[in-house]
PDB file of C-alpha atoms and ligand atoms in Angstrom:
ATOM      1  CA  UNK A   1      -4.051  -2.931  19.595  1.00 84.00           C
ATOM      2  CA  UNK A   2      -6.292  -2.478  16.590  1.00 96.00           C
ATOM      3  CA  UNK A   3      -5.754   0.490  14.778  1.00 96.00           C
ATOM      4  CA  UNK A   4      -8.784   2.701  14.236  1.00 97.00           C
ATOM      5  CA  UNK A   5     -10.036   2.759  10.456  1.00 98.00           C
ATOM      6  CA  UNK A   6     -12.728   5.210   9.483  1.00 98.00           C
ATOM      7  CA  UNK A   7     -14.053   4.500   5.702  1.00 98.00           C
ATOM      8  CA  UNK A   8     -16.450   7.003   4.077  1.00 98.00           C
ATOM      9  CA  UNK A   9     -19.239   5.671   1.501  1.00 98.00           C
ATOM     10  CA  UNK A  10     -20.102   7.993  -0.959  1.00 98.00           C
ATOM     11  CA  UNK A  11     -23.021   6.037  -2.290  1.00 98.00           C
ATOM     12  CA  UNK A  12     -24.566   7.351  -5.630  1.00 98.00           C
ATOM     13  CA  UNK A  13     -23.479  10.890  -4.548  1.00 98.00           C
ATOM     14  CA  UNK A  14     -21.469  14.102  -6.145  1.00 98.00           C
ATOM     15  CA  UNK A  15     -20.653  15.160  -9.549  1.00 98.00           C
ATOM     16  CA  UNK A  16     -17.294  14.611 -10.657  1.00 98.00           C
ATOM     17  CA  UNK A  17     -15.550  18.641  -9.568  1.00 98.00           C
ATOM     18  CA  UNK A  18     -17.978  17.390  -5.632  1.00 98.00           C
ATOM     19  CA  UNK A  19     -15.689  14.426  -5.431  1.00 98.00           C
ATOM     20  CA  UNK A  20     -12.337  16.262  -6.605  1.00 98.00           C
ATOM     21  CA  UNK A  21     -12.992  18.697  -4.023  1.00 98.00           C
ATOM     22  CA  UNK A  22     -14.081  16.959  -1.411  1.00 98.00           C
ATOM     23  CA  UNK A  23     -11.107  14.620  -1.992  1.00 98.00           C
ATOM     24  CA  UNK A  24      -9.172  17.292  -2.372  1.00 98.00           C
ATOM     25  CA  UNK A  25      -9.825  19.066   1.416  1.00 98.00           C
ATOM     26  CA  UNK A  26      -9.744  15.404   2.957  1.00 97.00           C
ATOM     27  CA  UNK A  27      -6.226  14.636   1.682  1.00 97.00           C
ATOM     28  CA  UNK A  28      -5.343  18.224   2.958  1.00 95.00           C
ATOM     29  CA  UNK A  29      -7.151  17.899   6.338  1.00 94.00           C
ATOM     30  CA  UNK A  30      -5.589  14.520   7.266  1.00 92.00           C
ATOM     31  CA  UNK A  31      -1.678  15.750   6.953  1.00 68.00           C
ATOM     32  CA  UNK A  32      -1.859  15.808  10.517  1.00 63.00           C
ATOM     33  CA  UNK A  33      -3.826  12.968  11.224  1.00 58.00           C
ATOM     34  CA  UNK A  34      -1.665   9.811  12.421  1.00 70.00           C
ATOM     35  CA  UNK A  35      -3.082   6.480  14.436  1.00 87.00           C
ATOM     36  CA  UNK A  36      -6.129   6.015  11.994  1.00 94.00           C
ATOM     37  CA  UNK A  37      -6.403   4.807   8.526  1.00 96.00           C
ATOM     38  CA  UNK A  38      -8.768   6.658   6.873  1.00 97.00           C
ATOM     39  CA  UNK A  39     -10.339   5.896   3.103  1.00 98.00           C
ATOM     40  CA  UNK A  40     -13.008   7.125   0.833  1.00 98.00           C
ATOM     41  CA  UNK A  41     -15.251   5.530  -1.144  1.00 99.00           C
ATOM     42  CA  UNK A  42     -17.265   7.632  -4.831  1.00 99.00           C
ATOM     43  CA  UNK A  43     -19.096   6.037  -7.140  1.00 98.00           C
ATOM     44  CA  UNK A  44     -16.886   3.688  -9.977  1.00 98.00           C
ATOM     45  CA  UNK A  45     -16.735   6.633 -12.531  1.00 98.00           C
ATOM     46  CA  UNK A  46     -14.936   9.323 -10.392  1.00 99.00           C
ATOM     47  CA  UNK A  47     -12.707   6.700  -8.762  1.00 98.00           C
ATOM     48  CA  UNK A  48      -9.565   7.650 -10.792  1.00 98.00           C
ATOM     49  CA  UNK A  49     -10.452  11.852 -10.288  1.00 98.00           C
ATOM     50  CA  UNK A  50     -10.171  10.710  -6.345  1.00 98.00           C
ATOM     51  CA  UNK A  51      -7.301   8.844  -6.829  1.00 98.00           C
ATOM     52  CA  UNK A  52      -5.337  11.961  -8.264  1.00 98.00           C
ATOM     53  CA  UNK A  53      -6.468  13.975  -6.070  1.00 98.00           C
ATOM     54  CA  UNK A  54      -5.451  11.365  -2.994  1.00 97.00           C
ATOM     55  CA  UNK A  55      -2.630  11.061  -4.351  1.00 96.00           C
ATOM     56  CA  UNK A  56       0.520  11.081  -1.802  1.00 93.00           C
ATOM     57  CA  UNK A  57      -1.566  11.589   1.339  1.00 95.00           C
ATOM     58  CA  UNK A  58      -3.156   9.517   3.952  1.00 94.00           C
ATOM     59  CA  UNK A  59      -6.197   8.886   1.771  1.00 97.00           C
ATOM     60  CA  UNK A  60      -7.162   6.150   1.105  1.00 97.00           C
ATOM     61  CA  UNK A  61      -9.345   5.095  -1.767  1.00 98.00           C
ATOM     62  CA  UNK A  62     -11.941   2.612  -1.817  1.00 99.00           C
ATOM     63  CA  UNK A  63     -14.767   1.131  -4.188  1.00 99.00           C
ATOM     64  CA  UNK A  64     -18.428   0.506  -3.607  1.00 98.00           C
ATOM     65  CA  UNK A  65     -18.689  -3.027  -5.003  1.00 98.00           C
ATOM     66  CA  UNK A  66     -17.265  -5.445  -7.526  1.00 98.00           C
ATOM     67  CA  UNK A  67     -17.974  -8.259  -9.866  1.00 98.00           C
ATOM     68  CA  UNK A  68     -16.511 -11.606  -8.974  1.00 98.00           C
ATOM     69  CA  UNK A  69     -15.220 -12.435 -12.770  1.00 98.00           C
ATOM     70  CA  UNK A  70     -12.145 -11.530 -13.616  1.00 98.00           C
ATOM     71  CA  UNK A  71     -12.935 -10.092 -17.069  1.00 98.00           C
ATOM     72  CA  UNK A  72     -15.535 -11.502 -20.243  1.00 98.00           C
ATOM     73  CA  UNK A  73     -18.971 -10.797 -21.282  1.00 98.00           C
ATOM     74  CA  UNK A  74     -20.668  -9.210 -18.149  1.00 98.00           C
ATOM     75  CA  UNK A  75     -21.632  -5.373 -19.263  1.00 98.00           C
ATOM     76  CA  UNK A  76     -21.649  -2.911 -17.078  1.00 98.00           C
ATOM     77  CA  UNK A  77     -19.740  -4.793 -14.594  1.00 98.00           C
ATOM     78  CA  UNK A  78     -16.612  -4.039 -13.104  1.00 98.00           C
ATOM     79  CA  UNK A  79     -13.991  -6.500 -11.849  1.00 98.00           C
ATOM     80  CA  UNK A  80     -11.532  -6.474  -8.959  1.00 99.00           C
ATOM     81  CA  UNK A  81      -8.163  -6.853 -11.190  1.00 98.00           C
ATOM     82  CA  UNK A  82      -9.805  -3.638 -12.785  1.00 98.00           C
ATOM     83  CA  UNK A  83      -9.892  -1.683 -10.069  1.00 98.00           C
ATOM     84  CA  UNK A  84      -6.202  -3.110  -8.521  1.00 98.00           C
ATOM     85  CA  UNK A  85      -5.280  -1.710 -11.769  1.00 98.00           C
ATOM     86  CA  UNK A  86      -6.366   1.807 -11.115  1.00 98.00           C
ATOM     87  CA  UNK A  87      -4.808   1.855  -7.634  1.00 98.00           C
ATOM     88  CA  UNK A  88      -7.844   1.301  -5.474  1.00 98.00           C
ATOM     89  CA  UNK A  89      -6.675  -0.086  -1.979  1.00 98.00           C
ATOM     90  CA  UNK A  90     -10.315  -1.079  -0.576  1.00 99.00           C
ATOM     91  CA  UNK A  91     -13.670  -2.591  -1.572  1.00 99.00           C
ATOM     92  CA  UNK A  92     -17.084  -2.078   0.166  1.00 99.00           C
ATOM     93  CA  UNK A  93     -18.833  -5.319  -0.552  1.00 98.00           C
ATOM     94  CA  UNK A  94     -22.205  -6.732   0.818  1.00 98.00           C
ATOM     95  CA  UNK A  95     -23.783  -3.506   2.053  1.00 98.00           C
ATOM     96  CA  UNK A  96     -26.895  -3.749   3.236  1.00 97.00           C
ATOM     97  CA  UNK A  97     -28.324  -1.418   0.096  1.00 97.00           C
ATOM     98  CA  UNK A  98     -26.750  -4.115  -2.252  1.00 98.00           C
ATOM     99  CA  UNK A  99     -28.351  -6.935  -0.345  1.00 97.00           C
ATOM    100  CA  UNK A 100     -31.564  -5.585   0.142  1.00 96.00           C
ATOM    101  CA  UNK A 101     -31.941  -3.534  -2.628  1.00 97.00           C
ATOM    102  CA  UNK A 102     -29.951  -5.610  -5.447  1.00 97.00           C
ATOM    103  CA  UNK A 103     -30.792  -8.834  -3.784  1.00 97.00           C
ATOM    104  CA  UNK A 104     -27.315  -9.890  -3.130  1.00 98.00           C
ATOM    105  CA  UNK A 105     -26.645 -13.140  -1.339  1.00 98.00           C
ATOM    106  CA  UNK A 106     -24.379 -14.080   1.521  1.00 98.00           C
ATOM    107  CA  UNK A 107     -22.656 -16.905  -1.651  1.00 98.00           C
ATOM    108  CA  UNK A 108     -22.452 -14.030  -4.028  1.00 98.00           C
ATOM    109  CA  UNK A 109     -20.465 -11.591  -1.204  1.00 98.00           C
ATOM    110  CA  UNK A 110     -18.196 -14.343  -0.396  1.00 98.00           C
ATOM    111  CA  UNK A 111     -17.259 -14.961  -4.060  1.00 98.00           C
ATOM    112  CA  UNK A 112     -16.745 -11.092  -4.336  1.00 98.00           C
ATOM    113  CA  UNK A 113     -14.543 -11.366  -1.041  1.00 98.00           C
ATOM    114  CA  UNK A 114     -12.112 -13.946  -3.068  1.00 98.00           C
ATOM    115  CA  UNK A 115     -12.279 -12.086  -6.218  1.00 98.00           C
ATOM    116  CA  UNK A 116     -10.925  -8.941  -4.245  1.00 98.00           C
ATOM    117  CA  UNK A 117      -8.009 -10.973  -2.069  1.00 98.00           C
ATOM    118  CA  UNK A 118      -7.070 -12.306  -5.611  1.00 98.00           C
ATOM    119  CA  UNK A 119      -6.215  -9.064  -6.346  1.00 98.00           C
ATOM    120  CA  UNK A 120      -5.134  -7.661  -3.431  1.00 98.00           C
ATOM    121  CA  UNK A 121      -7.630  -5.443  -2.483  1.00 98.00           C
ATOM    122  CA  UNK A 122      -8.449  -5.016   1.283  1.00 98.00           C
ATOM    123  CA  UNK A 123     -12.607  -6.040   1.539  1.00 98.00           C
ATOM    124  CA  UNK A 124     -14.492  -4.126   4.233  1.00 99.00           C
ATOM    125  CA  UNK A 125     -17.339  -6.511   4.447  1.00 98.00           C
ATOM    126  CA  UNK A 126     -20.922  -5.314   5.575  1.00 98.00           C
ATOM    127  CA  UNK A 127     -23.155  -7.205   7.900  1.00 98.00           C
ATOM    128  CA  UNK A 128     -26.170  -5.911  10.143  1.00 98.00           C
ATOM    129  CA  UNK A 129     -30.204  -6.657  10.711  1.00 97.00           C
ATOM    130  CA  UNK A 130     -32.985  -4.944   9.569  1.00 96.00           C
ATOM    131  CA  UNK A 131     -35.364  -3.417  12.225  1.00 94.00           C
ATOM    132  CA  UNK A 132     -37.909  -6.459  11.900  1.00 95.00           C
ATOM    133  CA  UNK A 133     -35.116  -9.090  12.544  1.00 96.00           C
ATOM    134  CA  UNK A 134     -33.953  -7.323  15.492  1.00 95.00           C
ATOM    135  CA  UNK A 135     -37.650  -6.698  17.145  1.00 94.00           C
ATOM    136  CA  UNK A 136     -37.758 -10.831  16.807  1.00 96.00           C
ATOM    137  CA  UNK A 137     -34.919 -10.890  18.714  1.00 97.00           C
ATOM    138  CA  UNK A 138     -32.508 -12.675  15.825  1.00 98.00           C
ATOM    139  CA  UNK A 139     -30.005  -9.907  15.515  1.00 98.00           C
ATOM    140  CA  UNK A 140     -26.978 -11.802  16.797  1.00 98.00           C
ATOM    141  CA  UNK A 141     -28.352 -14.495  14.352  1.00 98.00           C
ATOM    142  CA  UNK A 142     -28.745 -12.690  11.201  1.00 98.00           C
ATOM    143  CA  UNK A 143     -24.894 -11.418  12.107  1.00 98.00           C
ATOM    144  CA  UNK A 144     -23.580 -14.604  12.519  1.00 98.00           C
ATOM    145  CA  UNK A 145     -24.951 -16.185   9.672  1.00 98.00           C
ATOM    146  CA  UNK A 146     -23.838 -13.022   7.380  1.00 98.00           C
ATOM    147  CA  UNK A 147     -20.694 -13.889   8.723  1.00 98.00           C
ATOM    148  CA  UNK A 148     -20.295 -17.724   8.124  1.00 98.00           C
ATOM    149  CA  UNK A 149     -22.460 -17.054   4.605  1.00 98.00           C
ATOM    150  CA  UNK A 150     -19.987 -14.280   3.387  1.00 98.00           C
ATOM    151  CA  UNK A 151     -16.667 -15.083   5.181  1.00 98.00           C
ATOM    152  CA  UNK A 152     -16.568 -18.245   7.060  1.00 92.00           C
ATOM    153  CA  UNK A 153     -14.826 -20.366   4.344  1.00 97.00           C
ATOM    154  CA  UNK A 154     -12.391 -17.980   4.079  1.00 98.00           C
ATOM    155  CA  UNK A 155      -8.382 -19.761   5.170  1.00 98.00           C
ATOM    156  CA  UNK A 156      -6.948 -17.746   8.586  1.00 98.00           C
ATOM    157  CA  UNK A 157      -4.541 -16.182   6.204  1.00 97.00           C
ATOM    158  CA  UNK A 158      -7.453 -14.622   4.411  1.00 98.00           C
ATOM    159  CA  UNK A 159      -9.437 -13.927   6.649  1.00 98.00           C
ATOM    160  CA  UNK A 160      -6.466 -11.586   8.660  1.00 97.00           C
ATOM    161  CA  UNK A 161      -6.823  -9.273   5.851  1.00 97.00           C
ATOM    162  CA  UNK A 162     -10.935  -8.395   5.965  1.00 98.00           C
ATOM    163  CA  UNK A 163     -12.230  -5.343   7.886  1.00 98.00           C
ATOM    164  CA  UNK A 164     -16.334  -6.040   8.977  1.00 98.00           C
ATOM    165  CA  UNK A 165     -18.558  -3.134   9.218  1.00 98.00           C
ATOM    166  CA  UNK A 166     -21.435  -4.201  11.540  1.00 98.00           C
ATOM    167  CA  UNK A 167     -24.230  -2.044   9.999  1.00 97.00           C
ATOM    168  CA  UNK A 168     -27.894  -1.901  11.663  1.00 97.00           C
ATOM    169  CA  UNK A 169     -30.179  -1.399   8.575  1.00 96.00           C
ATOM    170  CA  UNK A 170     -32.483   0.526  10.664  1.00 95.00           C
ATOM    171  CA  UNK A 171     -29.695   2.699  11.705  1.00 94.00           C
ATOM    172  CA  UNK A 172     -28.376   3.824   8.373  1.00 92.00           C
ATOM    173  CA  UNK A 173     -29.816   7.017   6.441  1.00 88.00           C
ATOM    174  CA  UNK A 174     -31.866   7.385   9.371  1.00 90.00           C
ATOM    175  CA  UNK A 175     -30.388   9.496  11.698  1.00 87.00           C
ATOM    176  CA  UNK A 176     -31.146   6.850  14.144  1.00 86.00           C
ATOM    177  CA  UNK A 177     -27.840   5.592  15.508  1.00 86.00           C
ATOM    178  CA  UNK A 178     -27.500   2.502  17.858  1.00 90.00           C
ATOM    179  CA  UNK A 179     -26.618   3.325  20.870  1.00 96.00           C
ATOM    180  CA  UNK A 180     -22.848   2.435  21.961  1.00 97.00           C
ATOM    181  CA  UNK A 181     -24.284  -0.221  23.982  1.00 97.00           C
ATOM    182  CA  UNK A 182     -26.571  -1.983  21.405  1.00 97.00           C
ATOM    183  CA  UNK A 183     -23.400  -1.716  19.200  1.00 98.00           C
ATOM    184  CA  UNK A 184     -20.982  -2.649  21.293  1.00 98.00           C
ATOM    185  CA  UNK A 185     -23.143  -5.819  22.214  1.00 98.00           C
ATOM    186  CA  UNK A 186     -23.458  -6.969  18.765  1.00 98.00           C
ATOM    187  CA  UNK A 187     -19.182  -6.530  18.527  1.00 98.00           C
ATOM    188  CA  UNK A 188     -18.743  -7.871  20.895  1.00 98.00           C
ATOM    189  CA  UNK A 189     -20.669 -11.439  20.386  1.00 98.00           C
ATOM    190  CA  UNK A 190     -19.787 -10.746  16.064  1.00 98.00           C
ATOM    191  CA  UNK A 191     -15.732 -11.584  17.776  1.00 98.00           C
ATOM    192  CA  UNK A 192     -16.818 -14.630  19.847  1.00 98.00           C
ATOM    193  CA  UNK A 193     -18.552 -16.006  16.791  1.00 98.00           C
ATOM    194  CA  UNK A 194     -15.009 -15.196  14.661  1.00 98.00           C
ATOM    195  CA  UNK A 195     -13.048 -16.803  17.772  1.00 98.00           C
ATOM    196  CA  UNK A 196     -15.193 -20.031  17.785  1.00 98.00           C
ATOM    197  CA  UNK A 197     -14.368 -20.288  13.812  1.00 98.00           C
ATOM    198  CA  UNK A 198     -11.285 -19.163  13.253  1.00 98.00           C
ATOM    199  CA  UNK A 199      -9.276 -18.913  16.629  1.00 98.00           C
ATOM    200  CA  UNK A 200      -8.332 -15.658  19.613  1.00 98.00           C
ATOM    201  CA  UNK A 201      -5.832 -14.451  18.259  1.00 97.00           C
ATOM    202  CA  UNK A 202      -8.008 -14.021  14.489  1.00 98.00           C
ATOM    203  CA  UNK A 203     -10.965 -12.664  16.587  1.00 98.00           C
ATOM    204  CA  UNK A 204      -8.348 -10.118  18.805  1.00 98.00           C
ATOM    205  CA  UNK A 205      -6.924  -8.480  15.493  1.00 98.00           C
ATOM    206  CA  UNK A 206     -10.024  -8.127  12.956  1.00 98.00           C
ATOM    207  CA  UNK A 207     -11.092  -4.436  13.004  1.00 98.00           C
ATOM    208  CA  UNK A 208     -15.243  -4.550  13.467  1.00 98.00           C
ATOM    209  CA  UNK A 209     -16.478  -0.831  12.206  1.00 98.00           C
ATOM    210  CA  UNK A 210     -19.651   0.532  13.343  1.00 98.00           C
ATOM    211  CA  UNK A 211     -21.744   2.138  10.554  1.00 97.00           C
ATOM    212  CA  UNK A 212     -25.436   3.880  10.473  1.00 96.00           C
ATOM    213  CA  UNK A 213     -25.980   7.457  11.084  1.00 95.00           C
ATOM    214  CA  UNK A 214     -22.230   8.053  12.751  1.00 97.00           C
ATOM    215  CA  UNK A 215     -21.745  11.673  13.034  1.00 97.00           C
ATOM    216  CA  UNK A 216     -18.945  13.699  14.467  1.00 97.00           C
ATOM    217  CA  UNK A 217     -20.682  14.111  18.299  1.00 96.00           C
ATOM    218  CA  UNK A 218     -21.641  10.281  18.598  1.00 96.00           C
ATOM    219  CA  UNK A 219     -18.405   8.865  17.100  1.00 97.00           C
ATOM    220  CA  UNK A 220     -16.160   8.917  20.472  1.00 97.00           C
ATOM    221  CA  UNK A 221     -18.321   7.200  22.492  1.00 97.00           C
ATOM    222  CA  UNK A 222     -19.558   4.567  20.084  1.00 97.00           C
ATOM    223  CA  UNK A 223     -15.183   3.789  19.528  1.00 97.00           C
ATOM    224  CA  UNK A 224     -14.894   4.066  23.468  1.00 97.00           C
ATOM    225  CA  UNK A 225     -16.436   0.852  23.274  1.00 97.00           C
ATOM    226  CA  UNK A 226     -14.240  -2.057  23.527  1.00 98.00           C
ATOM    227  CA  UNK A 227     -15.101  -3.937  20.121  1.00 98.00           C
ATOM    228  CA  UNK A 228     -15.975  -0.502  18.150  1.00 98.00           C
ATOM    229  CA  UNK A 229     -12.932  -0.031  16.182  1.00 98.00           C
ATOM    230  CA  UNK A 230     -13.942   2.265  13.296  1.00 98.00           C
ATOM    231  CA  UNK A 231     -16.573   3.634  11.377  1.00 98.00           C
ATOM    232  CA  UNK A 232     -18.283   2.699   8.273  1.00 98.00           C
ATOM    233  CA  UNK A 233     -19.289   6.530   6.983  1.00 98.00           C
ATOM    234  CA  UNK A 234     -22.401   7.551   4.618  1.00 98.00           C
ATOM    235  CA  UNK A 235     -24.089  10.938   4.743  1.00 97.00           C
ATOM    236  CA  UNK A 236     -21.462  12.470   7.194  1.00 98.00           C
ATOM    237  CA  UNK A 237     -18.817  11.780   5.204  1.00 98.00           C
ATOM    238  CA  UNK A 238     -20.236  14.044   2.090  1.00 98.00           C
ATOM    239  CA  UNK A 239     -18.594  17.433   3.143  1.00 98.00           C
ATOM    240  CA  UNK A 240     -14.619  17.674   4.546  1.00 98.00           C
ATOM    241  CA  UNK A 241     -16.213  19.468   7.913  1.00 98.00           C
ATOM    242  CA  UNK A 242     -17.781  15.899   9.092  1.00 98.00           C
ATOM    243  CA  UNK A 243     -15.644  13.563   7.681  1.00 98.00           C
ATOM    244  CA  UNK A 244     -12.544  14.952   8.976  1.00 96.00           C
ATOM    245  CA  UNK A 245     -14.784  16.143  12.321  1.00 97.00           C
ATOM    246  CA  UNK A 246     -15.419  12.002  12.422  1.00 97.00           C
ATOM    247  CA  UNK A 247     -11.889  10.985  12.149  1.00 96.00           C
ATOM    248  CA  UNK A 248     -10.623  13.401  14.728  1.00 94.00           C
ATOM    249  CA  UNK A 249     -13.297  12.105  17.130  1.00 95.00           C
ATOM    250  CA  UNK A 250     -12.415   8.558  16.429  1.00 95.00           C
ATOM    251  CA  UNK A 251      -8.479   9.345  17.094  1.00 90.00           C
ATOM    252  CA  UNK A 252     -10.042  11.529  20.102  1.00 85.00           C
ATOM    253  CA  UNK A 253      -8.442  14.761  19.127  1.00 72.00           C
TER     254      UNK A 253
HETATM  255  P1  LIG B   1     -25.153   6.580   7.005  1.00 68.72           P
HETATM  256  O1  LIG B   1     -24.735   5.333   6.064  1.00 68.72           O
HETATM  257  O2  LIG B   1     -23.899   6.997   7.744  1.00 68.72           O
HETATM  258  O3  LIG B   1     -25.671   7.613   6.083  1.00 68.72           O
HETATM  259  O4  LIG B   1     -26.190   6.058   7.960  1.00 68.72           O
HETATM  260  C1  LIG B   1     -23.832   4.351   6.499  1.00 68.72           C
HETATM  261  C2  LIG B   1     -23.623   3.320   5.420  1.00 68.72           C
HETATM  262  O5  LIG B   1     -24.561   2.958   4.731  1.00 68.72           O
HETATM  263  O6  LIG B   1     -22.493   2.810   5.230  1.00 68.72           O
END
C-alpha cells in the first residue's frame, strides 16, 4: 500500500504574513488528517516563517529547488546541506517551469537528486510532456527518458527514497487537467519503465503524484486510479479552503 502524499507548490507566490497564514490554517486544518502525508512548498526566503509556523503538526515543509554544490562561490544559490540545516524535509526539483523556463537538464536534475539524498532530504522529482510532444505521440517517451536522464543511475537504495510527480506541461496553470485516464495511462507505463530498471518490488512502492490543474472536485477520481498516488499542488494549494479541500479528497473524506 502506498501512502497518499499531497505536496503544495507555492511557486513565486505570497508575501511573507500570506505564507505565515496560510501555513498557519494548514497546520491547524490537518490535526485531523491521518493516512496522507501532506507538505508545502514557499519560495526560499519565507521557508523558515513556514517552518515555525509548521512546527509540531503534520506539515510538512518542502523547497522549490536546490543547487547541487555543497557550499563556495555560486551567488544567489542555495544548497541542499543549507536547507537540511533549516529543517526542510522535501525538495521539488526538475519542474517543468525550471526545465523549460531555466533550461534545466535531465544531468543537472540528477546531480540535484544526489546533492539532496546527501543530505537527507526527500526529492519529489518532476517529469511530464509538453502539449507538442504529446500531439506527436512521444509522451511515454519524453517520460521515460526524464526518468533514466534524472534518476536512472540512481542505486535501489536511493532510488526507494524519491517521490515522481508526473506533470503534463499543458496541464499545469491551465485549468486543463488530464483526464484520470490519460493520467493514469502515463502511471501506469512511468512504473513498468521503473520495474524494467530497477526491479517489482522498487516499481510497487515509489509514490507517482499527479500534478497540473488538480483541484478539490477532480482530485478523487484522478487518486481512484490505480498508479495515481498523490498530488503535486500549484494554484489550488494558495488558500487553506483548497489545499486542505485537496487532501481530504485524496484521503476520500
Ligand atoms: P497547477 O500547478 O496546479 O497550478 O497546475 C502544478 C505544478 O506546477 O506543480
Amino acid at each position: 500500500m502506498r501512502r497518499p502524499f499531497i505536496a503544495g507548490n507555492w511557486k513565486m507566490n505570497l508575501t511573507q504574513s500570506d505564507c505565515r497564514s496560510l501555513a498557519t490554517d494548514l497546520a491547524a486544518g490537518l490535526a485531523t488528517s491521518e493516512g496522507c502525508d501532506v507538505a508545502i512548498c514557499p519560495p526560499f526566503v519565507y521557508l523558515e516563517t513556514v517552518l515555525n509556523a509548521a512546527a509540531g503538526s503534520a506539515l510538512k515543509v518542502g523547497a522549490q529547488n536546490l543547487y547541487p554544490e555543497p557550499s563556495g562561490a555560486f551567488t544567489g544559490e542555495v544548497s541542499a546541506p543549507m536547507l537540511a540545516d533549516l529543517g526542510v524535509t522535501y525538495a521539488i526539483l526538475g519542474h517543468s517551469e525550471r526545465r523549460h523556463i531555466l533550461g534545466e537538464t535531465d544531468a543537472q536534475v540528477y546531480s540535484k537528486v544526489k546533492a539532496a539524498l546527501g543530505s537527507g532530504l526527500l526529492p519529489i522529482v518532476c517529469v511530464g510532456e509538453t502539449l507538442e510532444q504529446r500531439e506527436a505521440g512521444r509522451t511515454n517517451d519524453v517520460v521515460s527518458t526524464q526518468f533514466h536522464g534524472s534518476l536512472g543511475e540512481l542505486s535501489e537504495e536511493e532510488f526507494a527514497i524519491i517521490t515522481i510527480a508526473y506533470e503534463p506541461v499543458w496541464a499545469i496553470g491551465t485549468g486543463k487537467v488530464a483526464t484520470p485516464e490519460q493520467a493514469e495511462e502515463v502511471h501506469s507505463n512511468l512504473r513498468n519503465v521503473i520495474e524494467s530498471r530497477y526491479n517489482s518490488s522498487v516499481a510497487a512502492a515509489v509514490r507517482i503524484q499527479y500534478g497540473g490543474s488538480v483541484k478539490p472536485d477532480n482530485v478523487t477520481e484522478l487518486m481512484a486510479q490505480e498508479n495515481i498516488d498523490g498530488a503535486l499542488v500549484g494554484g489550488a494549494s494558495l488558500t487553506p479552503e483548497s489545499f486542505l479541500g485537496i487532501v481530504h479528497g485524496a484521503i476520500g473524506q
